[in-house]
Each structure stands twice: as C-alpha cells, then as structure tokens.
CSV table of C-alpha atoms in Angstrom, one decimal:
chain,number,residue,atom,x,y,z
X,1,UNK,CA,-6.1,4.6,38.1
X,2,UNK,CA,-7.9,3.6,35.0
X,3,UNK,CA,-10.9,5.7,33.7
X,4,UNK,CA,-13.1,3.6,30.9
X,5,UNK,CA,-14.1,6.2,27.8
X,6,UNK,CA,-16.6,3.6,26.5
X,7,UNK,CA,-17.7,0.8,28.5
X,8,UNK,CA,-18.3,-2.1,26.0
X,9,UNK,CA,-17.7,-2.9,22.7
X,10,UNK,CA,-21.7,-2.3,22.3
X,11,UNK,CA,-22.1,1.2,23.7
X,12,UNK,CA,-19.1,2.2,20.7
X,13,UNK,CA,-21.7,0.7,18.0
X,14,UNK,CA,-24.4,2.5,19.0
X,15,UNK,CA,-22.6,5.6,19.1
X,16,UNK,CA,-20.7,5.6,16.1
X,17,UNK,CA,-22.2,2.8,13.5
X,18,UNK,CA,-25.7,3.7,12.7
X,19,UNK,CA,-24.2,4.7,9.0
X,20,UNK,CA,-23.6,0.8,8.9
X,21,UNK,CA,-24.8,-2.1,10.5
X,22,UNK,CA,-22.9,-3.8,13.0
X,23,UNK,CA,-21.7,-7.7,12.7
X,24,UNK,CA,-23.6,-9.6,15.0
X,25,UNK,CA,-20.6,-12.1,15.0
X,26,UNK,CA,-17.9,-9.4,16.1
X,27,UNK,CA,-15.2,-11.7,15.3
X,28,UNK,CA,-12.4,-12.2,13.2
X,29,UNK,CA,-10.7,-15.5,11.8
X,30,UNK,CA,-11.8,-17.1,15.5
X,31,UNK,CA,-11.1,-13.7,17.7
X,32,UNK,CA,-13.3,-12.1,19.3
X,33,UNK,CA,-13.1,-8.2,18.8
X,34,UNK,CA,-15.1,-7.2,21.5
X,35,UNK,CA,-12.7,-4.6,24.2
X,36,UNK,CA,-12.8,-1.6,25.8
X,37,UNK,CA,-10.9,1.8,25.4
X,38,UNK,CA,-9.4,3.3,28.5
X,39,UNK,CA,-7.1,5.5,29.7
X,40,UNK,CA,-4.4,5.6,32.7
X,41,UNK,CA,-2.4,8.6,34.1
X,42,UNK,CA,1.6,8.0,34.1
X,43,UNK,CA,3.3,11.2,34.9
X,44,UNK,CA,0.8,13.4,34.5
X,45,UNK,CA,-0.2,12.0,31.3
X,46,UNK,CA,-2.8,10.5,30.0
X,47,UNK,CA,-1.8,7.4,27.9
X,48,UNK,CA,-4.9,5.2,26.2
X,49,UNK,CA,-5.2,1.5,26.6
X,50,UNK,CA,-6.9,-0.4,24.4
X,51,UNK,CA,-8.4,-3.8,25.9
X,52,UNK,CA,-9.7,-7.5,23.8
X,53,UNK,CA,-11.8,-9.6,25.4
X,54,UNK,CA,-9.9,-12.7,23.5
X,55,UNK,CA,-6.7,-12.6,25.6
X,56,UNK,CA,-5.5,-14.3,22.3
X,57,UNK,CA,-5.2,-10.6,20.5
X,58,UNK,CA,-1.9,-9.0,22.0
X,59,UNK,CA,-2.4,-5.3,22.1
X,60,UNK,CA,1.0,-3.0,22.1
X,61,UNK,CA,1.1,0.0,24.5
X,62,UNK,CA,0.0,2.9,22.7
X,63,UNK,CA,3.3,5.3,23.3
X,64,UNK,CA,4.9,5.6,19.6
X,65,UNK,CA,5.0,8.9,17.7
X,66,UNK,CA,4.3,7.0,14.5
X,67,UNK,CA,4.3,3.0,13.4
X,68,UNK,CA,4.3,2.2,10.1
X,69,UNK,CA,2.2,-1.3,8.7
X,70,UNK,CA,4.2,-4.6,9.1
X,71,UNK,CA,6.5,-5.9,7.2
X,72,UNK,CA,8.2,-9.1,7.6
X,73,UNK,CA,7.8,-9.1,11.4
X,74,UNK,CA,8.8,-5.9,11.7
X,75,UNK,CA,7.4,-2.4,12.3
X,76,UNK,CA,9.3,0.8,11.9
X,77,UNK,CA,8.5,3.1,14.7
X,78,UNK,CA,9.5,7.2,15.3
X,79,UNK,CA,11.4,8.1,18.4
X,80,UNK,CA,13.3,11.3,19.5
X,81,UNK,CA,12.7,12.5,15.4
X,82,UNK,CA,14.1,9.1,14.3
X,83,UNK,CA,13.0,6.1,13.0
X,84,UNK,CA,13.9,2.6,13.5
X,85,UNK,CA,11.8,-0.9,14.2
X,86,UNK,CA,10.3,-2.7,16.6
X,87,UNK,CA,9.2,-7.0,16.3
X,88,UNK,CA,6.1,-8.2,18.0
X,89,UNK,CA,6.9,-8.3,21.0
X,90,UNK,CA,7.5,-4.5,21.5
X,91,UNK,CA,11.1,-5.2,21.5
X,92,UNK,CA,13.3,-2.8,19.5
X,93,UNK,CA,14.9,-4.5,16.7
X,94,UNK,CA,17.3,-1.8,15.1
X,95,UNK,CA,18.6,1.4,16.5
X,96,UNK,CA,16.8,4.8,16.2
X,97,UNK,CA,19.3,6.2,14.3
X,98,UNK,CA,17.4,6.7,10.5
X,99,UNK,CA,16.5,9.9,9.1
X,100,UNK,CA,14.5,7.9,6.7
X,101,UNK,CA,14.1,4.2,6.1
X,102,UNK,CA,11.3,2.1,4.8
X,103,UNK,CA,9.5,-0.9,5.3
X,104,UNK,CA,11.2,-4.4,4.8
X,105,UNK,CA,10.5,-6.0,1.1
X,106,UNK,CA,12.6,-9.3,0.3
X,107,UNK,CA,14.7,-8.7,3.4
X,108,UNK,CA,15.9,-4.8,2.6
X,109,UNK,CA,14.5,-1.6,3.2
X,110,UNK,CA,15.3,1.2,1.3
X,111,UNK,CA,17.4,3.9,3.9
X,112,UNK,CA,18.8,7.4,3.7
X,113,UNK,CA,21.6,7.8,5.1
X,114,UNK,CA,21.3,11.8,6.2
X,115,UNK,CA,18.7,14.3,6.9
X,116,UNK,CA,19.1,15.8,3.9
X,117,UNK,CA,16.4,14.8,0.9
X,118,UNK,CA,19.5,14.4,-1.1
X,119,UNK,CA,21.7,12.5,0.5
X,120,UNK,CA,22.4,9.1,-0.8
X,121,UNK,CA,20.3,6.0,-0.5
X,122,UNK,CA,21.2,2.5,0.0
X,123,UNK,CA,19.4,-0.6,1.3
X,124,UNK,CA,20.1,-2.3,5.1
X,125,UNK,CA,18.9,-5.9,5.9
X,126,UNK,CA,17.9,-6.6,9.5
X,127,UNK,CA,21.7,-6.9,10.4
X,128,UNK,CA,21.6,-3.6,9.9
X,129,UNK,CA,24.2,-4.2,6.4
X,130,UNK,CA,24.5,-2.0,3.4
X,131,UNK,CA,23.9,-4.2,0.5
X,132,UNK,CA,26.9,-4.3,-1.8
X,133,UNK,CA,28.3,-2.0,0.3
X,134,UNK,CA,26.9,1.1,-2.0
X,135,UNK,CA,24.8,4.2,-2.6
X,136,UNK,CA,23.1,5.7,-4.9
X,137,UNK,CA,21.3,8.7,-5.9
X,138,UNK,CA,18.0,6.7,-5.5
X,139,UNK,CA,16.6,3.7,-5.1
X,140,UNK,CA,13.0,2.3,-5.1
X,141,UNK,CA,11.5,-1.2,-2.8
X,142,UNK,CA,12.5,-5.0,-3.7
X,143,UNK,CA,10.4,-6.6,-5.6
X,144,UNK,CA,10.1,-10.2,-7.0
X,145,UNK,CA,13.8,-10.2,-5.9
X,146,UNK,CA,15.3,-7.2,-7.7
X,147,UNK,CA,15.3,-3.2,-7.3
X,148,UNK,CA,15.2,-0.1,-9.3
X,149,UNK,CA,18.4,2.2,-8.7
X,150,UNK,CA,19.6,5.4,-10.2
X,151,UNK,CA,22.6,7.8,-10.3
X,152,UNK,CA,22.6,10.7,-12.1
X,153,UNK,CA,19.2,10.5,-13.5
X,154,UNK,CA,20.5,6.7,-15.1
X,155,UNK,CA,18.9,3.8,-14.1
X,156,UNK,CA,19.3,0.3,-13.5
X,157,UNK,CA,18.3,-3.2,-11.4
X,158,UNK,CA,20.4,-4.9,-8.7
X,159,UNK,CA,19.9,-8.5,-7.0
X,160,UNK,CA,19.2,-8.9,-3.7
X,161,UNK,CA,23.0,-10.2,-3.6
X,162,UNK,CA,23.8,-6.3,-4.1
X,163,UNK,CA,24.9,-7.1,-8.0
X,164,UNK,CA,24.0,-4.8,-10.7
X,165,UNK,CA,22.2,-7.2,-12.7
X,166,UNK,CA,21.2,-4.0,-15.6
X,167,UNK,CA,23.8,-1.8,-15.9
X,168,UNK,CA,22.9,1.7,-14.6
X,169,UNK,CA,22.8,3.4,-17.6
X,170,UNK,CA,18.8,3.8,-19.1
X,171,UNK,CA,17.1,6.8,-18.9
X,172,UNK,CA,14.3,4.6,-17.5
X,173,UNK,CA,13.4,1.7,-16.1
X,174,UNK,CA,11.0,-0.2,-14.2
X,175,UNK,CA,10.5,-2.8,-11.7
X,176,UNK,CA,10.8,-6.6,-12.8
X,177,UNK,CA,7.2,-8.1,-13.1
X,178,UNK,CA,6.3,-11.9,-14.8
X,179,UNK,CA,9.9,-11.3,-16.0
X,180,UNK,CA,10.3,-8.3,-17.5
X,181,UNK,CA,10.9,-4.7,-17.3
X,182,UNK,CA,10.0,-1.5,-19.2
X,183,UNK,CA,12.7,0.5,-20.7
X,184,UNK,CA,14.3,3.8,-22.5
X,185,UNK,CA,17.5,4.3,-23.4
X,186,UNK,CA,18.5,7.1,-26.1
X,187,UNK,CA,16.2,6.4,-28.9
X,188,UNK,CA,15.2,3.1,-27.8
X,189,UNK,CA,12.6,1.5,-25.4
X,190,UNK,CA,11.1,-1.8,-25.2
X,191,UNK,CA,11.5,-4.7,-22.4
X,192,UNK,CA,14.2,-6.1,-20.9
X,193,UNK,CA,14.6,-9.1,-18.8
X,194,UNK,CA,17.2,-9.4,-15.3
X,195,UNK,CA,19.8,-10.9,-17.6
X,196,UNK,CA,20.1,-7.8,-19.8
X,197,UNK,CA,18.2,-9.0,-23.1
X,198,UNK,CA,16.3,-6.4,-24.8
X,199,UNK,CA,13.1,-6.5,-26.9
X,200,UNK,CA,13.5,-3.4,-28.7
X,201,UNK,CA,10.1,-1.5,-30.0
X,202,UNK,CA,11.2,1.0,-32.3
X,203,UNK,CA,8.5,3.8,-32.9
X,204,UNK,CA,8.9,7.8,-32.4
X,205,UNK,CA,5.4,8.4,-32.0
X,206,UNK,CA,4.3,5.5,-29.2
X,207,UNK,CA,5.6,6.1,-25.8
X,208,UNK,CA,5.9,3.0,-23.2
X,209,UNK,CA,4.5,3.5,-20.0
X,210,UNK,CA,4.6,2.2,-16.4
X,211,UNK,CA,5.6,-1.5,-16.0
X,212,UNK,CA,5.0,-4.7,-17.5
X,213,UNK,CA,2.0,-6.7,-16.1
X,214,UNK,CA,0.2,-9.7,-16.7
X,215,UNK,CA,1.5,-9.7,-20.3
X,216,UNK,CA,0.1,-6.3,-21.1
X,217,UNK,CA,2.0,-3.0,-21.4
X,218,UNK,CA,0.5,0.6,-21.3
X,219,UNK,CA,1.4,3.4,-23.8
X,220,UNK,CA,0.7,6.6,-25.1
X,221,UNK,CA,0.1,8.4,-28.4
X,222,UNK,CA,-0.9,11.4,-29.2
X,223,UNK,CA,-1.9,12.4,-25.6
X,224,UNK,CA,-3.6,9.4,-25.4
X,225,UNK,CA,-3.3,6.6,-23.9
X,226,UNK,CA,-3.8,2.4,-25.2
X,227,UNK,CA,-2.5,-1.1,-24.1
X,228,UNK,CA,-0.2,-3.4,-26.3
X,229,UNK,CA,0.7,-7.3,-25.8
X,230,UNK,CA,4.4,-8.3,-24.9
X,231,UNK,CA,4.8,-8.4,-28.4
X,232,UNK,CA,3.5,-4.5,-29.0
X,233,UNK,CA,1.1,-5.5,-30.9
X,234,UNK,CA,-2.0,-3.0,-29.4
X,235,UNK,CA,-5.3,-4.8,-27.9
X,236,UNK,CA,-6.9,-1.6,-26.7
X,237,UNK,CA,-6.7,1.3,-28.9
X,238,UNK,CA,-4.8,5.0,-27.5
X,239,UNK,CA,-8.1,6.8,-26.8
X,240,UNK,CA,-8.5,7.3,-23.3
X,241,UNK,CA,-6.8,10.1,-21.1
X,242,UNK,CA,-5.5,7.8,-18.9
X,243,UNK,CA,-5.2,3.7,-18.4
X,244,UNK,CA,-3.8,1.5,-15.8
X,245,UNK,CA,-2.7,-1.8,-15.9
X,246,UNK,CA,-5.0,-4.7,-15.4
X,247,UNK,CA,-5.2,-5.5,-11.9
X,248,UNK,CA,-7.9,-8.3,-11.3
X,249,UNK,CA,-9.4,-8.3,-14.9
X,250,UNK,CA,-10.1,-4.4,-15.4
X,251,UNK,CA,-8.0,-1.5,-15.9
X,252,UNK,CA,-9.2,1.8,-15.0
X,253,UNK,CA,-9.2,4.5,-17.5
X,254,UNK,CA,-10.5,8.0,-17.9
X,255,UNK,CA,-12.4,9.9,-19.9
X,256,UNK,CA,-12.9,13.5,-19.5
X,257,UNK,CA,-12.7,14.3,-15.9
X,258,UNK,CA,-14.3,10.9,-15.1
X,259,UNK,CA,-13.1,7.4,-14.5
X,260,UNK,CA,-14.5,3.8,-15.0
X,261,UNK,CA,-13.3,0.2,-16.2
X,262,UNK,CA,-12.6,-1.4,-19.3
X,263,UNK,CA,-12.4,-5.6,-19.2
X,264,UNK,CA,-9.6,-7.2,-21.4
X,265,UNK,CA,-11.2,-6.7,-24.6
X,266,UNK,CA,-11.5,-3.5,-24.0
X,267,UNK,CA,-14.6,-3.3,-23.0
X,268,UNK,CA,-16.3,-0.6,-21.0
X,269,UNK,CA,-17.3,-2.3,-17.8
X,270,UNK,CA,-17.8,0.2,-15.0
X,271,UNK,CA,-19.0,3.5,-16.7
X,272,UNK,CA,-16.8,6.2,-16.3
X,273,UNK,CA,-18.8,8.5,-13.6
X,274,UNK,CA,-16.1,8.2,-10.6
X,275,UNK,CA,-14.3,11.6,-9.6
X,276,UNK,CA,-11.2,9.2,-9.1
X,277,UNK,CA,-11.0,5.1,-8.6
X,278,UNK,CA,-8.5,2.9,-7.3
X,279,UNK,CA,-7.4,-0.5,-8.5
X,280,UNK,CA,-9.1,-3.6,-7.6
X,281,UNK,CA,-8.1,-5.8,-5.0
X,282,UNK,CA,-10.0,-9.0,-3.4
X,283,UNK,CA,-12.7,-8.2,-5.7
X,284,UNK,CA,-13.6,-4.8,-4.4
X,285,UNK,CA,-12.5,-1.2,-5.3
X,286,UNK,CA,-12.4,1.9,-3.7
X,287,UNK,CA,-14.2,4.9,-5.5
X,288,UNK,CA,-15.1,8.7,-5.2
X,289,UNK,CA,-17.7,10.6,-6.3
X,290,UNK,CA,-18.8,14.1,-5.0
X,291,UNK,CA,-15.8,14.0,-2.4
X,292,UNK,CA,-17.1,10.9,-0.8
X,293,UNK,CA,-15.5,7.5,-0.9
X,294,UNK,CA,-17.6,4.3,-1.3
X,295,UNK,CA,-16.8,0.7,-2.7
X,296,UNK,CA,-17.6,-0.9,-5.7
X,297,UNK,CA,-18.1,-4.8,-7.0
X,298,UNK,CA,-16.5,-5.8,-10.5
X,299,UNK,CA,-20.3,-5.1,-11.8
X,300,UNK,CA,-20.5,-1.9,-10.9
X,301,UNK,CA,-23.1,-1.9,-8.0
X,302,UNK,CA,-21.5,-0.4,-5.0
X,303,UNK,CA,-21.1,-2.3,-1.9
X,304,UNK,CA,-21.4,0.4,0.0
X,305,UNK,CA,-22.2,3.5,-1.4
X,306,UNK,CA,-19.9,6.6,-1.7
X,307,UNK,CA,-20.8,8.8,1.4
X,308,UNK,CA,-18.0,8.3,3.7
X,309,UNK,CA,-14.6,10.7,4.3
X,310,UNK,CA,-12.3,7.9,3.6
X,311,UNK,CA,-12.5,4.5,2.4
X,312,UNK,CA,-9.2,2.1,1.6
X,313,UNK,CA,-8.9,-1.2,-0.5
X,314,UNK,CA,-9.5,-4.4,1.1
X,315,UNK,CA,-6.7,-6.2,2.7
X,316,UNK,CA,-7.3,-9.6,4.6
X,317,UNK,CA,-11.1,-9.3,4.1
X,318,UNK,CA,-10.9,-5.9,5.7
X,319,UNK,CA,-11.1,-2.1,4.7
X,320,UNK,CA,-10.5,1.0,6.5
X,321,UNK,CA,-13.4,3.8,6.6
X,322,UNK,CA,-13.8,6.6,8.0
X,323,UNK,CA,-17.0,8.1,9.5
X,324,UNK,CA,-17.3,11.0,11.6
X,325,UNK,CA,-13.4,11.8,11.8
X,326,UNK,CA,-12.7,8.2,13.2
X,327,UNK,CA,-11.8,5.2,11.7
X,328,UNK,CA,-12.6,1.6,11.6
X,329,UNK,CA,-13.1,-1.9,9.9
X,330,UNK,CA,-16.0,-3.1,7.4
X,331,UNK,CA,-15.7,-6.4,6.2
X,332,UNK,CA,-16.9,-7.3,2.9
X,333,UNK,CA,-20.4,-7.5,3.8
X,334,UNK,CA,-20.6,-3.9,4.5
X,335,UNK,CA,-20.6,-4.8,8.2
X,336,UNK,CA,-18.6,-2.8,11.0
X,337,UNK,CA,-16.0,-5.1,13.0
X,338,UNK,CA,-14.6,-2.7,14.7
X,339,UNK,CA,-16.1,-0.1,14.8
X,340,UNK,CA,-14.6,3.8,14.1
X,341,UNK,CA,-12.9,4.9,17.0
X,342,UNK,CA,-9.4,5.2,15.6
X,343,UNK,CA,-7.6,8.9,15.0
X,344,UNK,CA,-5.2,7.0,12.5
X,345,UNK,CA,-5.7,2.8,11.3
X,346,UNK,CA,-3.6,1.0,9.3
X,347,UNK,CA,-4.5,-1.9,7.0
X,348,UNK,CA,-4.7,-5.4,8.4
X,349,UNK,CA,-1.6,-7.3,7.0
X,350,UNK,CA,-0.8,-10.3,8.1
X,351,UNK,CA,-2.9,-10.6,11.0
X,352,UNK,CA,-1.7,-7.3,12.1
X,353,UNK,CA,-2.9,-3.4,12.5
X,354,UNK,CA,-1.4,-0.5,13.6
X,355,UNK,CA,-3.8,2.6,15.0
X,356,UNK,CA,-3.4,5.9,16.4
X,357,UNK,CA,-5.4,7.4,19.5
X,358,UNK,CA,-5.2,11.3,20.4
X,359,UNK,CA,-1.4,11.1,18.0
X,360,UNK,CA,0.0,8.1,19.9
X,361,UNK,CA,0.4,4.9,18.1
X,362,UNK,CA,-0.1,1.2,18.9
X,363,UNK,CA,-0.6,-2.3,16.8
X,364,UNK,CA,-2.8,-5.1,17.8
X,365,UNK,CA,-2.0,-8.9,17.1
X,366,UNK,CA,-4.3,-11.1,15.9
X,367,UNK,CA,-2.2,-13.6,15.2
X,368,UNK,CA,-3.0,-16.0,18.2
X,369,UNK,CA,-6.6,-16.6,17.2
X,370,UNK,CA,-5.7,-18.5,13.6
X,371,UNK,CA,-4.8,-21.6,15.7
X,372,UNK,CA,-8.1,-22.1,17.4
C-alpha cells in the first residue's frame, strides 16, 4: 500500500521554493522532472519511492546505506559495512568485500585492502585485478593516465599498465597535468615529465607548490605566496596568503581572512570580501560570506546571493543547494528544477544523480531523455 507525501511536483514548489523561483519549463535536456514522493511498507518498513512522470528517467529503489557519484558506469554502494558497486541497472558489479575503495578514474580505483587506515593500498580494475600486482603505502586517483604512489614517505608515478614510470624515490610529487609534474627531491625541486626528465629550479628561499596547470606553477616565499611560468620566471608577485591555480581564467587568493580573484595578469578581479570561495567551473563559483553560501559570475555580481546552508559548483548545468535542511537543483538561471526535498544529493554527472531520503540512498537516470 502506497501513501503519497506530496502529491505533485507543484504542491513541493510551493512548499519549499519561495527562496527561489521555480522553472516554468521543469525539464531537463528533453525530460520532464515532474514526480511524486511516496512511500510503501515492506516488512514493517517504510521504504520511499521516488516517481518521474517521463517514464524515460529510471529511478533506482532507494535501499543503499550509502552511493557514491558515478563513475564510468559504475556506482560504489555500502552493504553489511562494506563497499562495492553497482552498474545502472541496479545490478551488482563487484563483490561487497572492500573496507575502502574509490570511484573508477581511467579504469582503476584506488582500494585498501584491510580495515585498518594503514594497511596497504593498491588499485583494482573492474575485473576486480591488482594493477602490477603491488601495494603501496599510498596511492592517490588516475589521472590523464598516470597516478601518484608512495612508500615510506617517497614518491613516484605509475602507468595505467602498473609500470613505475618515476622511480619512487622524491620526497614529493604531483599528479601529471599538460605534461608535467611538480617535484622535490633532497635539495632539488622543479618539474618533471612521465619519462623522468627534470627541469630543475634551484632556489633555497622559493618553495614549489601544488601541481602544474595551464602552464602556470604556484609558489611560496616568505610566507607568501606568487605564480611563476613553466620556465619560473614569476608573473604574479609572492604577496598574497594564499593562491590557487587558474581554473577558468582566475585564481583565487587571499588576503587577510578574506578571499577574491586575481585574472592572469594579476589583476584583482573579484575583491577579496568572501569568508572562503571555491574554484570556478562552467562559469560560476561557489562563495561564502557570513556562513551562507551563494554563487558568483566571473564579474563579481552574484547569481544568486549568499543566503543558503549549502551551495556546490555547477556540474552539467546544475548545482546543489540547500534550503531549509533539504536539498535540490538550480540551474544557472537561478531557477529550481528540482526542487529541495533531498536529505543527501549528489552532483549530476553524466546524466546521473544519486540522493538520499530519511538515510537510504537511490540514483536517478536521466540518460534516456538525450535521444528525444
């Protein structure tokens, strides 16, 4: 027996949105997002169901104890206290066995194989292989085809055919990006590219920092911290507390206990009046001021102003806020598409999201609706 919460896709809107306006559209890529919540009794317990109109959007059953975002097909899932993945279709992929394991990136996922925090680390494919048949002390995600990995506080980079393409041996090193990665080794540091050749930058007072991205590299001096070219010749000078890489044509940086944006001549763009920013991503970034999230253009002026709980970065057109302890979609016309009715919401990711209801999780597929 089925006992509807709310009984349209309107009645949710009036309750919950009036912080936003509504899309009068209520679609998505071609789907319509209009449903209903329900609920059912099985066993004496009461298990939500969550109901599109567009029989094109699949809807999982909403019985997992946690579900992580997709990632290539796949979505790792919690059951009995372990963790393992289901596809699409609800079916389960991989055995429950993991302590720990991670999402899929370039075909591995990063796995523990004990309960302990310390025991070693490896990476599995969906054949459920270690790669190169080894462990180490740690190991971070594939990316642009190669991975971080450390024993005994030395790092290196392995292939995705398990070799060690940088011998494990720096005291750091970062992922590959546009070619190259950040390094320190003894008294050396500089960048060093997947066949093992080294740019040195030799300079006891300059300290390289994070990873190298689109051509820029950040550093610090003094307490303070500056951006250099791939040559490390510097292009914004070490006077700020803290600086990110560019991401979309500004890097935040702060000042103080305030953050803002400087452009790529180092020019202050945003002023620095945020309690904490995020990077940018499909134009938009995420920002807090007073304890409130809101979202910002590359201007400046908000797109929707900071007053919310919780707001994410756009993915897929989307971002997650939170209003009145639920949680929901805006598109980037400050519009609610769903509206907040979720305990827990993933981002959309390839026409994907995951949610949680009263602790129970479930992912809806909007896949179907891109072929109309």
């Amino acid at each position: 027996m089925k006992f509807p919460i709310w009984l349209s896709f309107l009645s949710i809107l009036f309750l919950f949105c009036s912080s936003l306006p509504k899309n009068p559209n209520l679609s998505r890529n071609g789907c319509d997002l209009r449903f209903q919540l329900t609920t059912s009794q099985t066993g004496g317990e009461t298990i939500p169901q969550l109901t599109f109109e567009d029989k094109r959007i699949k809807v999982s059953k909403i019985v997992y104890h946690d579900l992580s975002t997709i990632s290539e097909d796949w979505m790792r899932a919690k059951k009995n206290g372990r963790f393992g993945f289901i596809d699409l279709e609800e079916n389960e992929v991989s055995d429950f066995d993991f302590y720990f394991v991670g999402d899929f990136h370039d075909g591995y996922a990063v796995f523990r194989s004990g309960s302990n925090f310390r025991d070693p680390r490896g990476f599995v494919n969906k054949s459920g292989d270690l790669l190169g048949g080894q462990y180490f002390n740690m190991v971070y995600n594939f990316e642009n085809g190669f991975a971080v990995v450390e024993n005994k506080k030395k790092y290196g980079i392995m292939d995705r055919s398990g070799k060690i393409v940088i011998p494990i041996q720096y005291d750091f090193i970062s992922g590959i990006h546009n070619g190259w990665a950040i390094f320190k080794r003894e008294e050396h540091q500089g960048l060093i590219n997947a066949k093992g050749q080294e740019k040195k930058f030799i300079h006891d007072k300059y300290d390289l920092r994070g990873y190298f991205y689109e051509g820029t590299i950040v550093f610090k001096h003094f307490k303070k911290m500056g951006i250099m070219d791939s040559n490390f010749n510097i292009i914004i000078p070490a006077i700020y507390d803290y600086l990110a890489n560019f991401k979309e044509g500004l890097a935040r940086f702060k000042l103080g206990n305030k953050w803002g944006y400087l452009d790529q001549k180092g020019n202050i763009a945003i002023d620095a009046k945020f309690d904490s920013e995020y990077d940018f991503q499909e134009g938009y970034a995420s920002v807090t001021i007073g304890g409130k999230d809101g979202i910002i253009k590359p201007n400046g002026e908000y797109l929707i102003e900071p007053k919310f709980s919780h707001v994410s970065y756009f993915n897929e057109g989307l971002a997650v806020v939170e209003d009145g302890g639920k949680r929901g979609f805006v598109n980037t016309n400050a519009e609610w598409v769903v509206p907040p009715i979720f305990d827990q919401l993933g981002p959309l990711k390839d026409g994907v999201f995951t949610f949680a209801i009263k602790e129970k999780w479930g992912f809806a597929n909007l896949r179907g609706c891109k072929n109309k």
